[in-house]
Short mmCIF file of C-alpha atoms and ligand atoms in Angstrom, two decimals:
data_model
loop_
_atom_site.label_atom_id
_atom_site.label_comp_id
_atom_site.label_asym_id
_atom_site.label_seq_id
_atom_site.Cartn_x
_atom_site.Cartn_y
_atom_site.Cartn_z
CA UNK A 171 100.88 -34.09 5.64
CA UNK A 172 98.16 -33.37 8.06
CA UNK A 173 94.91 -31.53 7.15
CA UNK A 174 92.68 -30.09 9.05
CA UNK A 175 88.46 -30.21 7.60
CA UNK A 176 86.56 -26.94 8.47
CA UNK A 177 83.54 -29.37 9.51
CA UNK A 178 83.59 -32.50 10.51
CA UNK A 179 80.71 -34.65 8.95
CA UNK A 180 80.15 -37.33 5.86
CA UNK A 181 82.46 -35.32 3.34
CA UNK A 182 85.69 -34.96 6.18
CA UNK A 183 85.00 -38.71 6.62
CA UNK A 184 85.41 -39.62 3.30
CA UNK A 185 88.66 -37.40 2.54
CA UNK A 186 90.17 -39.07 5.82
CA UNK A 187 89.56 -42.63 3.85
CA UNK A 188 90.64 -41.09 0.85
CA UNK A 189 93.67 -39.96 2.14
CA UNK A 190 95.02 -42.48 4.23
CA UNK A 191 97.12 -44.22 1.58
CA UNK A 192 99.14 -41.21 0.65
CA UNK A 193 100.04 -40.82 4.23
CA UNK A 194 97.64 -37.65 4.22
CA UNK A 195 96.47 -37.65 8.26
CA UNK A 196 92.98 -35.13 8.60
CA UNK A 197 91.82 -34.17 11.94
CA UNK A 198 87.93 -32.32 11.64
CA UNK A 199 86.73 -29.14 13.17
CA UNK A 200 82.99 -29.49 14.47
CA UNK A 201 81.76 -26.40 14.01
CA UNK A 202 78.76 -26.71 15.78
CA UNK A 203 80.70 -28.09 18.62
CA UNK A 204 83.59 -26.23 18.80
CA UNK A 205 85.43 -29.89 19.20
CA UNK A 206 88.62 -30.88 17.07
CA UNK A 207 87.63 -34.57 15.95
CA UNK A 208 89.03 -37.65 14.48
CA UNK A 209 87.07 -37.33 11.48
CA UNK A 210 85.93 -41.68 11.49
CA UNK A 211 85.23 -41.95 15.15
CA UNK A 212 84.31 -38.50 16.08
CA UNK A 213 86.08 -38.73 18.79
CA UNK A 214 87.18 -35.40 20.47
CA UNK A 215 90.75 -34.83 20.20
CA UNK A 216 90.76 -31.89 22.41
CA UNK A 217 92.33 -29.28 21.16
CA UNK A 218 91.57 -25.66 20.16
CA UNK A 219 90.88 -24.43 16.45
CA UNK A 220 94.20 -21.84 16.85
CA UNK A 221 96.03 -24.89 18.51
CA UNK A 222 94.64 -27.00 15.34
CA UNK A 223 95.74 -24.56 12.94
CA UNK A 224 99.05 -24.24 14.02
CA UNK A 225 99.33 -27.98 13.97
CA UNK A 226 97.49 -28.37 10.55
CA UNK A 227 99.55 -28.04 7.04
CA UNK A 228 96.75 -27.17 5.42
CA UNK A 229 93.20 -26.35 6.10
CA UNK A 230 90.19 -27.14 3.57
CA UNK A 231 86.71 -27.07 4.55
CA UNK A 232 83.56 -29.86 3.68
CA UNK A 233 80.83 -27.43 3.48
CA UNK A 234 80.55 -23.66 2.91
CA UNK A 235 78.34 -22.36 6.13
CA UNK A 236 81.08 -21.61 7.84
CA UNK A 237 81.01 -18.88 10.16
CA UNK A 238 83.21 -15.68 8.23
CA UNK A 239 85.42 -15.34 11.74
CA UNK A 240 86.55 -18.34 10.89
CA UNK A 241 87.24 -18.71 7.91
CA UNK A 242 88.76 -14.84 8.70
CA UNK A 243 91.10 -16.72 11.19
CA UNK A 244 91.97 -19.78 9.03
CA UNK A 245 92.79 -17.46 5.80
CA UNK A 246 95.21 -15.22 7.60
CA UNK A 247 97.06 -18.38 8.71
CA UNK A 248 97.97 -18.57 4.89
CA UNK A 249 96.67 -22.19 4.80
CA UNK A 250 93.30 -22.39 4.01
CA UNK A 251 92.73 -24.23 0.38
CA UNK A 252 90.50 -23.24 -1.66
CA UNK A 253 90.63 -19.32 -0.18
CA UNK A 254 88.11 -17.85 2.17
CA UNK A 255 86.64 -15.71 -1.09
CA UNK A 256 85.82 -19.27 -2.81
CA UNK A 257 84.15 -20.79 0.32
CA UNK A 258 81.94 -17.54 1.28
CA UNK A 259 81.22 -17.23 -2.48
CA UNK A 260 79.67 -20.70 -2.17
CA UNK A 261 77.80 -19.48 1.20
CA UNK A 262 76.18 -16.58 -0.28
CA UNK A 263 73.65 -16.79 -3.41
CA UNK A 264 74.74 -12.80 -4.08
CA UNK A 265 78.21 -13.18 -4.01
CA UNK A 266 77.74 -16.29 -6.10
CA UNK A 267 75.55 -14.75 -8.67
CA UNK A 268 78.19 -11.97 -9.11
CA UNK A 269 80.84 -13.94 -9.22
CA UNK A 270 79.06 -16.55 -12.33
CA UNK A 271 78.21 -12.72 -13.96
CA UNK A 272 82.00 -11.78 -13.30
CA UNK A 273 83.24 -14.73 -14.79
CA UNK A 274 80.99 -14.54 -17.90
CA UNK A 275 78.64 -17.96 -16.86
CA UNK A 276 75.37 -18.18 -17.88
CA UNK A 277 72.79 -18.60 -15.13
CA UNK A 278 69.50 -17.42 -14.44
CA UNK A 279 68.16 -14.12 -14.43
CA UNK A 280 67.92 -12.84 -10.54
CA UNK A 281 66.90 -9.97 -8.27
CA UNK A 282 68.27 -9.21 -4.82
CA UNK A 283 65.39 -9.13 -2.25
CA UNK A 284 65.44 -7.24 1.17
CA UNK A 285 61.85 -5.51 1.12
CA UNK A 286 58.39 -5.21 -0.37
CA UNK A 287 59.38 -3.25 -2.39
CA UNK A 288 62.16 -5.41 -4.27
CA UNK A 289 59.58 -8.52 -3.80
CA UNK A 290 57.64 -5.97 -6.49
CA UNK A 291 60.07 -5.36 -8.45
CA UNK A 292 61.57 -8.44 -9.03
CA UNK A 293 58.37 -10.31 -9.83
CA UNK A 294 58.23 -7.35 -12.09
CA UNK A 295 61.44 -7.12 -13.56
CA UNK A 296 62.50 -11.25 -13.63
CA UNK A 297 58.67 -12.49 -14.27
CA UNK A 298 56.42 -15.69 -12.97
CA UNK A 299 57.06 -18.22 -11.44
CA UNK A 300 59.85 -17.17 -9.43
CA UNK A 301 62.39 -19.45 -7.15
CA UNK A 302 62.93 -17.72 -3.95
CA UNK A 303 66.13 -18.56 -2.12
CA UNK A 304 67.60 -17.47 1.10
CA UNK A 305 70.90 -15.84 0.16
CA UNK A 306 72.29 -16.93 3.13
CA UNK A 307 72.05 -21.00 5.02
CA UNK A 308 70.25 -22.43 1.93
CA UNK A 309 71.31 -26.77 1.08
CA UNK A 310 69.09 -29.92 0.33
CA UNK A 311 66.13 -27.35 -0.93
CA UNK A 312 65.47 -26.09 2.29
CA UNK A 313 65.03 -21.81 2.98
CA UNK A 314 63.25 -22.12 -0.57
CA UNK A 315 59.95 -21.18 -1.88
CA UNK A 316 58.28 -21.12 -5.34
CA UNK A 317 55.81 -18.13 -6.17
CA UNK A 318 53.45 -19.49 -9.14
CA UNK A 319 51.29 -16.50 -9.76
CA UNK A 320 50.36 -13.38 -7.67
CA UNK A 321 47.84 -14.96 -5.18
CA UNK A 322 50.48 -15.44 -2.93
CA UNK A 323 52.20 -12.80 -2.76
CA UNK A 324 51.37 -11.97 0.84
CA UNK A 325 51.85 -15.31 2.37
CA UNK A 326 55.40 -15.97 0.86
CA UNK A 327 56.25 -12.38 1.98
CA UNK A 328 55.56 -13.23 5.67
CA UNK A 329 57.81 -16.30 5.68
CA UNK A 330 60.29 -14.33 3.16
CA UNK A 331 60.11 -12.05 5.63
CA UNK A 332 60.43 -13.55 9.00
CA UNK A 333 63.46 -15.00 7.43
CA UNK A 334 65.23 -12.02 6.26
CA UNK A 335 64.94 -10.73 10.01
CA UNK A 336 66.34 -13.48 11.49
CA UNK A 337 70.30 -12.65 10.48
CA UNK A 338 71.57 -8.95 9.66
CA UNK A 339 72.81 -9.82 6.62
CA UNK A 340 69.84 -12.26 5.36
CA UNK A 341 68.08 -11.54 1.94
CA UNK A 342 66.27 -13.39 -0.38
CA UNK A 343 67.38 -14.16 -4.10
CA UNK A 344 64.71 -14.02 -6.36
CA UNK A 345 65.31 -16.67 -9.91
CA UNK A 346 63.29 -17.08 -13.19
CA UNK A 347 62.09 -20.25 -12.60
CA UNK A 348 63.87 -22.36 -15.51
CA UNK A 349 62.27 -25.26 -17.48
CA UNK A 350 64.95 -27.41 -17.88
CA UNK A 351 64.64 -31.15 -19.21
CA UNK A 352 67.50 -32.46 -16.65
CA UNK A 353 70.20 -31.43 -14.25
CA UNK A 354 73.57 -32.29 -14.57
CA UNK A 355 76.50 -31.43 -12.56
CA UNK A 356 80.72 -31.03 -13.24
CA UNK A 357 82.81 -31.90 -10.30
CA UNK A 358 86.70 -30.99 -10.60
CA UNK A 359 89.65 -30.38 -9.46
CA UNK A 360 91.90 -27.11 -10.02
CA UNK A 361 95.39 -27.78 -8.85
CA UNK A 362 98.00 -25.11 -6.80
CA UNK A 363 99.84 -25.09 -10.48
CA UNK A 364 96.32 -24.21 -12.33
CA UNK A 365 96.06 -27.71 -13.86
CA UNK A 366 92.43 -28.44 -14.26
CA UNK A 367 91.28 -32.19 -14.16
CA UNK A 368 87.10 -32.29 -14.35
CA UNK A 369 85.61 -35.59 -14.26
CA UNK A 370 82.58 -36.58 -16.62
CA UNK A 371 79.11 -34.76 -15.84
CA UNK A 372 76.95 -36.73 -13.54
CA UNK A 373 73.32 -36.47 -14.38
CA UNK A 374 71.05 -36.38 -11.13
CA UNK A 375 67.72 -36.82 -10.18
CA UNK A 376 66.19 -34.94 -7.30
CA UNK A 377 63.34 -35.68 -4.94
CA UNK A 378 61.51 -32.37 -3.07
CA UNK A 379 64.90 -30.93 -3.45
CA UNK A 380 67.36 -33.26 -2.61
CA UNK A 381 69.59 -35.24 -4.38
CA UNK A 382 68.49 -39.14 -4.59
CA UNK A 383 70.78 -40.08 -8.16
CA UNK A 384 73.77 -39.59 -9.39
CA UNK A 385 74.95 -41.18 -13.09
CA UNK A 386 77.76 -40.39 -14.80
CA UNK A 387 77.11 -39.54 -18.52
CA UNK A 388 78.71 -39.48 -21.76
CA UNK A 389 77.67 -36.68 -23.73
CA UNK A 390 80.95 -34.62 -25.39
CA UNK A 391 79.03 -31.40 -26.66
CA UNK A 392 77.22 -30.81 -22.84
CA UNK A 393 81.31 -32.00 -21.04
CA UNK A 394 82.74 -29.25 -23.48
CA UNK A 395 80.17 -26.79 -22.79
CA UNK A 396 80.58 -27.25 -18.37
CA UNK A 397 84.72 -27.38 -18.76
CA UNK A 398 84.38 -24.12 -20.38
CA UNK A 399 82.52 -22.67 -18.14
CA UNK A 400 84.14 -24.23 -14.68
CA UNK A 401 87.72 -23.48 -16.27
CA UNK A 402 85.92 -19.71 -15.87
CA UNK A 403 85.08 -20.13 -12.48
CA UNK A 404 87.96 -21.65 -10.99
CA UNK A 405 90.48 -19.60 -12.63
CA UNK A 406 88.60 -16.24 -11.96
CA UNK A 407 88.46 -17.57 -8.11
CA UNK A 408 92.53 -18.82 -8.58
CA UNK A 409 90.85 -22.23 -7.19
CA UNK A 410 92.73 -25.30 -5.34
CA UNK A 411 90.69 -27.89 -4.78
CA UNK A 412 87.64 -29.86 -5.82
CA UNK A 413 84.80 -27.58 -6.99
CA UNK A 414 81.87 -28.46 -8.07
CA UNK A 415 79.35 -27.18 -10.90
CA UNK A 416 75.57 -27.65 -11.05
CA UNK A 417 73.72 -26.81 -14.26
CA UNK A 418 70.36 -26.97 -15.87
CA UNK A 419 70.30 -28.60 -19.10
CA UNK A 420 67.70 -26.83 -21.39
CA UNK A 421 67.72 -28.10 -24.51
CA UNK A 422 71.16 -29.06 -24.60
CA UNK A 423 72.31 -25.43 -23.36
CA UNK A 424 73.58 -25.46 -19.75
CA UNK A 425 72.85 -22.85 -17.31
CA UNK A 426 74.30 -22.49 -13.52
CA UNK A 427 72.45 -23.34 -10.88
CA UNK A 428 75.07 -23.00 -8.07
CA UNK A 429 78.46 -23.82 -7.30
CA UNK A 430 79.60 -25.95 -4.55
CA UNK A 431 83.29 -25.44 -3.27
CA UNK A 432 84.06 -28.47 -2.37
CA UNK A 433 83.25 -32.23 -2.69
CA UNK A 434 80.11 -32.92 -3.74
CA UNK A 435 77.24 -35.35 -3.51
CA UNK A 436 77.02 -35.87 -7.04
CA UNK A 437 80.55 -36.78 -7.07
CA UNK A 438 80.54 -39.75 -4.76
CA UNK A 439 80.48 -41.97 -7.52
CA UNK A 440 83.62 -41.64 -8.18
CA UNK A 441 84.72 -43.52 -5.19
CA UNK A 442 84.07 -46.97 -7.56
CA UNK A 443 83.74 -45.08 -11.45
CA UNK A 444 86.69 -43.16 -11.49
CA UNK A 445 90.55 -44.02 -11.81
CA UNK A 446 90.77 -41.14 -8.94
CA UNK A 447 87.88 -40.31 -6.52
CA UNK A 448 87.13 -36.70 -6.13
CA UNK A 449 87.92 -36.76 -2.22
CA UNK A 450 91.71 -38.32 -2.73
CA UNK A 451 92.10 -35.40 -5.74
CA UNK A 452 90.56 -32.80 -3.42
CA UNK A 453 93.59 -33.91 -1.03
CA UNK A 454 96.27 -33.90 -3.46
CA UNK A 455 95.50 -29.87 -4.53
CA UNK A 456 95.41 -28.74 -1.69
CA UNK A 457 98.37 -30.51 -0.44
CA UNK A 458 99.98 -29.33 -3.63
CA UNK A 459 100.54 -32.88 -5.50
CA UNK A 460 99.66 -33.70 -8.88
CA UNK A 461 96.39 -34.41 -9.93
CA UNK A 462 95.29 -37.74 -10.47
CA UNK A 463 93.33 -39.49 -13.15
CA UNK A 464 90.09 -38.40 -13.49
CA UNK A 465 88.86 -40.94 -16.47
CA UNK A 466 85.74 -43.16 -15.92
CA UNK A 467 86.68 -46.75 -15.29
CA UNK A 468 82.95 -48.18 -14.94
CA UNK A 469 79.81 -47.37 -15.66
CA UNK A 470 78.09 -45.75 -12.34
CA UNK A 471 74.89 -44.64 -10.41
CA UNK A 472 75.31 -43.09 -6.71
CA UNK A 473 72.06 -44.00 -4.50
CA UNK A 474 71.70 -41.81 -1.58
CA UNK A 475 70.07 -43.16 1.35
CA UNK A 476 67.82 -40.89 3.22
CA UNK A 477 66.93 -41.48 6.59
CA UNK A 478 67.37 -45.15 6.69
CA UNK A 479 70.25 -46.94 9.00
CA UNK A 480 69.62 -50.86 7.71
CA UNK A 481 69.79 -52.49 4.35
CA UNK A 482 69.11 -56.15 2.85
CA UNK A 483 72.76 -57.50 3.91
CA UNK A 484 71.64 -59.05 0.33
CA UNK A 485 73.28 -56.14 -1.92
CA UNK A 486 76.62 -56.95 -0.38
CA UNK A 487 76.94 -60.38 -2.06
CA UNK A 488 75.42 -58.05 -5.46
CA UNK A 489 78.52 -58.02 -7.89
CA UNK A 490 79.33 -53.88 -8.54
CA UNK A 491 77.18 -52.82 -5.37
CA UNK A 492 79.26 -50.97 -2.48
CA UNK A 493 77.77 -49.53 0.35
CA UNK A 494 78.76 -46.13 1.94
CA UNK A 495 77.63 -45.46 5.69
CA UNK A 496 78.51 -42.27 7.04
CA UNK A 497 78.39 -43.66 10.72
CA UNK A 498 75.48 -41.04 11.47
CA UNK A 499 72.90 -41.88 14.18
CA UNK A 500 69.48 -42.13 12.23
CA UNK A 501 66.95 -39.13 11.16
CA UNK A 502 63.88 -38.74 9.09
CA UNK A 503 65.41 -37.74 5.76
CA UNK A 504 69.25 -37.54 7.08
CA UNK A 505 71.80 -38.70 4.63
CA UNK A 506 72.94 -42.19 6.15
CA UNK A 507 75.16 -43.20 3.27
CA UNK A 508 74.76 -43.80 -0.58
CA UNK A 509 75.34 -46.83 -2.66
CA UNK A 510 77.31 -46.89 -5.59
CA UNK A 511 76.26 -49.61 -8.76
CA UNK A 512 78.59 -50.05 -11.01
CA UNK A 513 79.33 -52.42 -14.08
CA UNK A 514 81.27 -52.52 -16.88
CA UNK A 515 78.94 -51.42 -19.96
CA UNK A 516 75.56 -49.66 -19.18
CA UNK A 517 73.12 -52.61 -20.03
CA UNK A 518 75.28 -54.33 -16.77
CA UNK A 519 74.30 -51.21 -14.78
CA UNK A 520 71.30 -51.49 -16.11
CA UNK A 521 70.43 -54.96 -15.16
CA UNK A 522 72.40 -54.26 -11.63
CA UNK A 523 70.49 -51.16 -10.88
CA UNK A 524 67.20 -53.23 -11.51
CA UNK A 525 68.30 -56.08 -9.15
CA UNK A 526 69.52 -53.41 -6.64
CA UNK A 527 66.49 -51.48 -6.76
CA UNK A 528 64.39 -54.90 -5.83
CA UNK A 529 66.32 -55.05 -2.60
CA UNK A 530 65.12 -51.38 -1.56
CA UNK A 531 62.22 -50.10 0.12
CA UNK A 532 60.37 -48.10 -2.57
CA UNK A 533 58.68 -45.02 0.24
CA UNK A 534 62.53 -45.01 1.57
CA UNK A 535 64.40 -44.58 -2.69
CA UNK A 536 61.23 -43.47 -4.37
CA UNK A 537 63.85 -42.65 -7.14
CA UNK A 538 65.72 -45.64 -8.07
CA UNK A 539 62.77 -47.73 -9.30
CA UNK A 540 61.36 -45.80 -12.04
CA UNK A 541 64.92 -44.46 -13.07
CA UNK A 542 66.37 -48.59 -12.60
CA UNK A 543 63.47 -49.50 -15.24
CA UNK A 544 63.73 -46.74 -17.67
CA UNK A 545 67.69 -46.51 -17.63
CA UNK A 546 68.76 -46.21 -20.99
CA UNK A 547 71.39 -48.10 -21.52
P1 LIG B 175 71.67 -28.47 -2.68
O1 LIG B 175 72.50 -27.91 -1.60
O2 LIG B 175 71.11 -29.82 -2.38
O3 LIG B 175 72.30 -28.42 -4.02
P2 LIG B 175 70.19 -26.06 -2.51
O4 LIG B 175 69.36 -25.92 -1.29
O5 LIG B 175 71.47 -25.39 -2.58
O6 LIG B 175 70.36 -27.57 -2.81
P3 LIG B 175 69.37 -25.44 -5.23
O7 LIG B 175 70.35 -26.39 -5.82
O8 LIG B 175 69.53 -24.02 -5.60
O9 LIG B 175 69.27 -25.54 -3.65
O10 LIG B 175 67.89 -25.92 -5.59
C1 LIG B 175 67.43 -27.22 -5.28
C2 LIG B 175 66.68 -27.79 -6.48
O11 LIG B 175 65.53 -26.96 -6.78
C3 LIG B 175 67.49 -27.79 -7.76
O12 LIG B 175 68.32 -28.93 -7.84
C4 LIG B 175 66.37 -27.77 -8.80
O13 LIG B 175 65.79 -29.05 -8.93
C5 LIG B 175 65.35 -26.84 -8.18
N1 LIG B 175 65.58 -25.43 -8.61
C6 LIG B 175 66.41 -24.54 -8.04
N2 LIG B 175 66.42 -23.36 -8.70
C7 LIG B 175 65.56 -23.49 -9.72
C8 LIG B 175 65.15 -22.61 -10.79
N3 LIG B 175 65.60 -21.36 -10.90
N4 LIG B 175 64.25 -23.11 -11.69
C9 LIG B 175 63.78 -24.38 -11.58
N5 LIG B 175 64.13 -25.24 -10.60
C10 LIG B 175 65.02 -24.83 -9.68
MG1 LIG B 176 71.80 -27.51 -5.49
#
């Protein structure tokens, strides 16, 4: 089987891994570039995207700004898994708060923002404070503002603004801002067949907007409550592939933040706590195989590392610590890699994420110390 990635960075790297044992060969389009790559090296392969879809089986895609022409081109091939509907769905905060509506989700209440005049109204209709997010581009926070009472008004409108003008088809969504006590998110897998395999909710920390932890949870009223309502989603999109679900817990009620259509970051902790990691099961729907297991097989916390490209060499000789570098040259705030902690009841983790947590830089995981010394376990 060969599969060709619609982008070509951390996520395309990991499916490659994933799917190298099952004989499942991915080449990457950069779609910044233009390039076909070999999704480990990078290395430019050199052919065209109509050359690489002819070549490919099947076509998938790691992230959801993709051009439309593209994904135009790559649906009308008749291989692109999960459709081009699910991917712009994901790439558009309208089409993906009518679709949640559509498929009878909860989420929260929203306006659609082009002018002055709908700024108004929404602050009128959904109420203070509001989260303002670019329909259009938005990930890791950014293209987001927060309006806490009227006095600024004007100065969000200029950005809002400038930012609407920048794309024809730019507007701002406008959300109740919700007080929720955590955020938890429900990464899955909907096969060509309609078999649904979700693996447990991951409860995640973020810092200024980006994700810095990822725990799997137990927690069978909250897992009941997100299969119900991403059995909704995928079936109402007739999804193949991983999706992913992120959710506001309030009170032990979810709500839907977004969707992601594809593999997540909150999922990478699969790679060492699941019987089946969410990129090789992303690879077997949309190759058409059977699912596999997605059952917890140790206890696990994903550490994302931002903007750092060395470690203590001393969490490799840690028992249930495994590093993930995503080969990337190094940024201020980039994601480099993540560590995953595992062990086999949650005081180990516990006790592992503490001695882990030593090793780090605390300006660099600002996260993992407070959250390593409070873990309950
Ligand atoms: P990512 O791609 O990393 O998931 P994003 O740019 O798509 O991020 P969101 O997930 O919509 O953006 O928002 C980022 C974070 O901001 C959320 O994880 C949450 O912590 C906070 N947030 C977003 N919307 C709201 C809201 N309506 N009320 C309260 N907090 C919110
Ligand atoms: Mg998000």
């Amino acid at each position: 089987m060969h599969v060709l990635v619609l982008g070509a960075g951390q996520l395309a790297r990991m499916m490659s891994l994933a799917g190298a044992p099952l004989n499942i060969e991915l080449t990457a389009y950069d779609v910044d570039s233009g390039n076909i790559v070999h999704p480990l090296t990078q290395a430019i392969l050199g052919n065209g995207l109509d050359n690489a879809i002819a070549q490919a089986d099947v076509i998938t895609a790691e992230f959801e700004h993709i051009p439309h022409h593209i994904l135009d081109v790559c649906q009308r091939s008749g291989k692109l898994l999960p459709s081009s509907e699910a991917i712009k769905a994901g790439g558009d905060r309208r089409i993906e708060k009518a679709l949640l509506d559509n498929a009878g989700v909860r989420n929260a209440k929203y306006a659609v923002i082009t002018t002055r005049e709908d700024f108004l109204a929404a602050i009128d209709r959904v109420g203070l404070p509001l989260v303002l997010k670019s329909a259009l581009g938005g990930y890791d926070g950014k293209g987001q503002w927060r309006l806490k009472d009227s006095s600024n008004i004007d100065a969000i409108w200029l950005e809002m603004a400038q930012c609407i003008a920048s794309n024809d088809n730019q507007a701002i969504v406008a959300e109740e801002f919700v007080p929720f006590g955590r955020e938890v998110s429900l990464v899955g897998a909907r096969g060509k067949d309609g078999t649904i395999a979700v693996y447990p909710l991951a409860e995640n920390v973020h810092t200024d907007g980006v994700l810095s932890l990822s725990t799997a949870i137990a927690d069978p009223e909250l897992q009941a409550q997100a299969q119900q309502m991403f059995t909704a989603v995928a079936h109402n999109l007739d999804y193949v592939g991983v999706l992913a679900l992120e959710f506001f817990d309030v009170d032990g009620q979810l709500l839907v933040n977004e969707i992601a259509p594809r593999v997540h970051n909150s999922g990478h902790w699969t790679q060492q706590g699941a019987e089946t990691c969410q990129f090789e099961n992303h690879l077997r729907a949309v190759c058409g195989l059977p699912l596999g297991s997605t059952q917890l097989v140790r206890e696990t916390t994903m550490i994302n590392i931002l903007g750092e490209d060395t470690l203590s060499p001393a969490l490799l000789a840690m028992n249930g610590c495994h590093i993930h570098w995503y080969g990337k040259e190094k940024r201020a705030g980039r994601k480099m890699g993540h560590i995953n902690v595992c062990g086999d009841y949650s005081g180990e983790l516990q006790r592992r994420l503490c001695a882990v947590a030593e090793e780090l830089d605390q300006h660099a995981f600002p996260a993992i110390h407070h959250f390593a010394a409070n873990f309950k376990s």
